[in-house]
Every structure is written in C-alpha cells, then in structure tokens.
C-alpha angles and dihedrals in degrees: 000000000000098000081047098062093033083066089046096051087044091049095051095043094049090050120119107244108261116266113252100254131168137203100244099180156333129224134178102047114144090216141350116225123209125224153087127353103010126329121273133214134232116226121182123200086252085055109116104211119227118176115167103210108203126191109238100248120338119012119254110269083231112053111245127234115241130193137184121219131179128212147175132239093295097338126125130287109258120177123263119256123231101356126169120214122193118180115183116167097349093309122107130209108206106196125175140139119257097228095055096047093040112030132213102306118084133220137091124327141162136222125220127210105190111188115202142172085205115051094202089059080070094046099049082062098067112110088008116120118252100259090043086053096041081053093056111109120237104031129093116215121216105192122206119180113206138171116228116204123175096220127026142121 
C-alpha cells in the first residue's frame, strides 16, 4: 500500500502543469433554464452537442489532449462515446449526441472537458470520482452541469 501511494505521489508531482483552457460555447440544447446557482441547459437525446473549448490568451506551443467525460449526480467519470474533436489554432469543437453520452435514463448529469499536455493523465480519470479526478495533477477540469429528459420541447 505504501509502494502504492509513493507511485501515485511520483506520478502527480512529475505532471506538466495543465494547459489554461476555457469553456467558449455550447450549442444544441433544447432549452436553457434559469436559476440558482448558474443556468442549466436541456439536452434531449436528439440534441447534438456542440461545446467550442478556447486557450486563455495565446494558445500552448504544444497542442494540448483533450478529453470528454460524463458523469451522474456523484457518481464516477466514464469516457464519453462517439465524440468528435476538432482542434484548429489552439481552439477545440467537442461535438457529440445526447443519447448516446448520456443513455436512455434521464436526470442530471454533468460533462467533463479535461485539458491535458499528457494524454494518459486523462485517461488515468476514467472510472475516478469527480473529486479524485479534479485532484489529479496536470488537467484542468471545465464543469458543465445539464439536465437530460427523454421528451421536451
């Protein structure tokens, strides 16, 4: 158990610090709900998911990996089906349907963009709840809450 935590320590203090990334836009939401403590959006399983990624000031010299992962109230990070990445001058364009992100129960989700220099430090955050995935060193995490129905406008 010792050796165990000693790797994982070594792992998070030799990662590259995680590329400045910001969430741009989202598109394909059937509707967008007002409230406390942000605004949420409605996706159907029709919705074609369309969410624009941008670097904070001038893009890394090194493109950054990016990765989406889904996830239930609480429940752990699993990898995203069928998405489509596009990077063009240090941007990326995340597309993907609902139904097939999110499956054929409804409720609230949430999507996660992780941005990384080293691909296997996202990969190392599928099946990881979302605070161990949030702790791991070298990622940064863009969080967007949604609400999945079934049927709606």
């Amino acid at each position: 158990a010792l050796a165990a935590a000693l790797l994982v320590f070594l792992l998070q203090s030799s990662a590259p610090p995680a590329p400045a990334y910001r969430l741009g836009e989202i598109r394909g939401a059937a509707q967008t709900t007002r409230g406390e403590p942000s605004e949420q959006r409605v996706f159907l399983p029709r919705s074609r998911i369309t969410l624009t990624v941008l670097p904070e000031g001038e893009p890394p010299a090194a493109p950054p990996h990016l990765k989406l992962f889904v996830s239930t109230a609480g429940g752990p990070l699993r990898a995203g089906e069928r998405v489509k990445i596009q990077a063009k001058g240090g941007a990326f364009r995340v597309q993907a349907e609902a139904g097939t992100l999110f499956g054929a129960t409804a409720g609230p989700r949430r999507l996660w963009i992780g941005v990384a220099a080293d691909a296997e430090r996202l990969a190392q955050a599928a099946g990881r709840a979302p605070a161990d995935a949030r702790a791991l060193a070298g990622v940064r995490w863009i969080e967007i809450p949604v609400d999945y129905r079934l049927t709606g406008p």
